[in-house]
Amino acid sequence: MKQATTILTFDTPGRGLTDITRAIAGWQRDSGIGEGLLTLLCRHTSASLLIQENAAREVRGDLVAWLDRIAPEGPHYAHDDEGPDDMPAHLKATLTGVNLSIPVIGGQMALGTWQGIYLAEHRRMAHRRQVALHLLGV
């Protein structure tokens, strides 16, 4: 059994979904581990990780719009230390989650045909985000 770990850094343009599949797949391939389990952790409380459709761009736009309706900005939050989008970003990260587990089979992540890995930025401004990766296998 082998394991590999790293932390990848991604720049986000602000609120939205950034496709990070290619960067993660490249690291996984370079690890030399062809069978196992890949675990990802977003190291932030106002961003999250999703596996979502990678074909129709409208899916991502609809998801962001839905999250904005579920956790809208406004004066109704006690926590606003970093601005009006701060607490809604924490709520969105709670709803979508900060970790993923993906099987690695035959040398590649076992994602479905239309699935991609996305870093969801829930803040309005651009940020530099870190995702920790751990791959365990053979």
Tab-separated table of C-alpha atoms in Angstrom:
chain	number	residue	atom	x	y	z
A	1	MET	CA	0.000	0.000	0.000
A	2	LYS	CA	1.301	3.465	-0.932
A	3	GLN	CA	0.087	6.938	-0.183
A	4	ALA	CA	0.655	10.377	-1.643
A	5	THR	CA	-0.341	13.809	-0.384
A	6	THR	CA	-0.196	17.373	-1.622
A	7	ILE	CA	-1.875	20.738	-1.354
A	8	LEU	CA	-2.949	22.369	-4.614
A	9	THR	CA	-3.652	26.093	-4.820
A	10	PHE	CA	-6.314	27.588	-7.088
A	11	ASP	CA	-7.193	31.181	-7.863
A	12	THR	CA	-10.934	31.802	-8.081
A	13	PRO	CA	-12.438	34.751	-9.975
A	14	GLY	CA	-15.094	35.313	-7.316
A	15	ARG	CA	-18.489	33.679	-6.788
A	16	GLY	CA	-18.904	30.674	-9.046
A	17	LEU	CA	-17.595	27.193	-9.809
A	18	THR	CA	-14.007	26.627	-10.947
A	19	ASP	CA	-13.278	23.327	-12.693
A	20	ILE	CA	-10.265	21.760	-10.967
A	21	THR	CA	-10.630	18.256	-12.453
A	22	ARG	CA	-7.653	18.443	-14.799
A	23	ALA	CA	-5.214	19.605	-12.096
A	24	ILE	CA	-6.325	16.856	-9.712
A	25	ALA	CA	-6.260	14.167	-12.419
A	26	GLY	CA	-2.737	15.209	-13.406
A	27	TRP	CA	-1.500	14.955	-9.835
A	28	GLN	CA	-3.228	11.591	-9.390
A	29	ARG	CA	-1.615	10.226	-12.571
A	30	ASP	CA	1.816	11.502	-11.532
A	31	SER	CA	1.469	9.800	-8.127
A	32	GLY	CA	1.836	6.373	-9.749
A	33	ILE	CA	-1.086	5.020	-7.706
A	34	GLY	CA	-3.544	3.362	-10.071
A	35	GLU	CA	-6.008	1.750	-7.664
A	36	GLY	CA	-7.195	3.336	-4.440
A	37	LEU	CA	-9.131	6.146	-2.846
A	38	LEU	CA	-8.531	9.854	-3.366
A	39	THR	CA	-9.719	12.207	-0.630
A	40	LEU	CA	-9.969	15.961	-1.164
A	41	LEU	CA	-10.421	18.659	1.476
A	42	CYS	CA	-11.112	22.334	0.806
A	43	ARG	CA	-9.153	24.175	3.509
A	44	HIS	CA	-11.607	27.077	3.792
A	45	THR	CA	-14.955	27.820	5.440
A	46	SER	CA	-16.367	30.039	2.694
A	47	ALA	CA	-15.600	27.779	-0.277
A	48	SER	CA	-16.471	24.145	-0.964
A	49	LEU	CA	-16.071	21.172	-3.292
A	50	LEU	CA	-18.629	19.643	-5.631
A	51	ILE	CA	-18.824	16.893	-8.190
A	52	GLN	CA	-21.151	18.211	-10.839
A	53	GLU	CA	-21.999	18.083	-14.535
A	54	ASN	CA	-19.178	19.302	-16.740
A	55	ALA	CA	-21.037	19.574	-20.045
A	56	ALA	CA	-23.873	22.098	-19.738
A	57	ARG	CA	-22.569	25.403	-18.392
A	58	GLU	CA	-26.126	26.332	-17.378
A	59	VAL	CA	-26.049	23.690	-14.633
A	60	ARG	CA	-23.266	25.532	-12.849
A	61	GLY	CA	-24.989	28.891	-13.265
A	62	ASP	CA	-28.272	27.474	-11.971
A	63	LEU	CA	-26.503	25.971	-8.949
A	64	VAL	CA	-24.880	29.279	-8.014
A	65	ALA	CA	-28.208	31.093	-8.445
A	66	TRP	CA	-30.003	28.504	-6.289
A	67	LEU	CA	-27.407	28.805	-3.523
A	68	ASP	CA	-27.815	32.597	-3.645
A	69	ARG	CA	-31.579	32.164	-3.107
A	70	ILE	CA	-31.094	29.684	-0.251
A	71	ALA	CA	-28.500	31.834	1.553
A	72	PRO	CA	-28.997	35.425	0.395
A	73	GLU	CA	-26.909	38.361	1.515
A	74	GLY	CA	-28.595	40.748	3.917
A	75	PRO	CA	-28.560	42.420	7.318
A	76	HIS	CA	-30.243	39.452	9.019
A	77	TYR	CA	-26.964	37.730	10.017
A	78	ALA	CA	-25.127	38.421	13.268
A	79	HIS	CA	-21.808	37.367	11.686
A	80	ASP	CA	-20.632	39.889	9.088
A	81	ASP	CA	-16.992	40.357	10.096
A	82	GLU	CA	-15.752	40.280	6.505
A	83	GLY	CA	-18.743	41.865	4.797
A	84	PRO	CA	-22.300	41.028	3.767
A	85	ASP	CA	-21.280	37.963	1.726
A	86	ASP	CA	-19.366	36.399	4.654
A	87	MET	CA	-22.095	34.488	6.507
A	88	PRO	CA	-23.957	33.438	3.336
A	89	ALA	CA	-20.643	31.969	2.112
A	90	HIS	CA	-20.314	29.913	5.305
A	91	LEU	CA	-23.880	28.628	4.896
A	92	LYS	CA	-23.271	27.658	1.261
A	93	ALA	CA	-20.081	25.796	2.211
A	94	THR	CA	-22.029	23.957	4.923
A	95	LEU	CA	-24.716	22.938	2.422
A	96	THR	CA	-22.334	21.751	-0.283
A	97	GLY	CA	-19.477	20.316	1.806
A	98	VAL	CA	-15.729	20.681	1.940
A	99	ASN	CA	-14.555	17.124	1.283
A	100	LEU	CA	-14.887	14.487	-1.432
A	101	SER	CA	-13.840	10.838	-1.734
A	102	ILE	CA	-13.262	9.498	-5.239
A	103	PRO	CA	-12.271	5.929	-6.130
A	104	VAL	CA	-9.266	5.540	-8.419
A	105	ILE	CA	-9.717	2.587	-10.753
A	106	GLY	CA	-7.510	1.560	-13.645
A	107	GLY	CA	-5.229	4.550	-13.234
A	108	GLN	CA	-7.879	7.236	-13.219
A	109	MET	CA	-10.530	8.792	-11.036
A	110	ALA	CA	-13.800	6.886	-11.381
A	111	LEU	CA	-15.838	9.959	-12.296
A	112	GLY	CA	-18.867	9.527	-14.528
A	113	THR	CA	-18.909	10.661	-18.148
A	114	TRP	CA	-20.378	14.084	-17.389
A	115	GLN	CA	-18.804	14.664	-13.975
A	116	GLY	CA	-16.160	17.195	-13.038
A	117	ILE	CA	-14.672	18.370	-9.745
A	118	TYR	CA	-15.443	21.985	-8.905
A	119	LEU	CA	-14.129	24.402	-6.334
A	120	ALA	CA	-17.121	26.516	-5.358
A	121	GLU	CA	-16.193	30.059	-4.425
A	122	HIS	CA	-18.961	31.520	-2.304
A	123	ARG	CA	-17.443	35.003	-1.821
A	124	ARG	CA	-17.888	37.851	-4.306
A	125	MET	CA	-14.191	38.700	-4.547
A	126	ALA	CA	-11.413	36.614	-6.078
A	127	HIS	CA	-9.559	34.386	-3.626
A	128	ARG	CA	-6.606	32.001	-3.540
A	129	ARG	CA	-7.894	28.647	-2.235
A	130	GLN	CA	-6.137	25.468	-1.148
A	131	VAL	CA	-7.319	21.905	-1.606
A	132	ALA	CA	-5.513	19.122	0.287
A	133	LEU	CA	-5.299	15.766	-1.501
A	134	HIS	CA	-4.577	12.338	-0.048
A	135	LEU	CA	-4.375	9.242	-2.228
A	136	LEU	CA	-4.113	5.785	-0.676
A	137	GLY	CA	-3.724	2.676	-2.819
A	138	VAL	CA	-1.462	0.589	-5.009
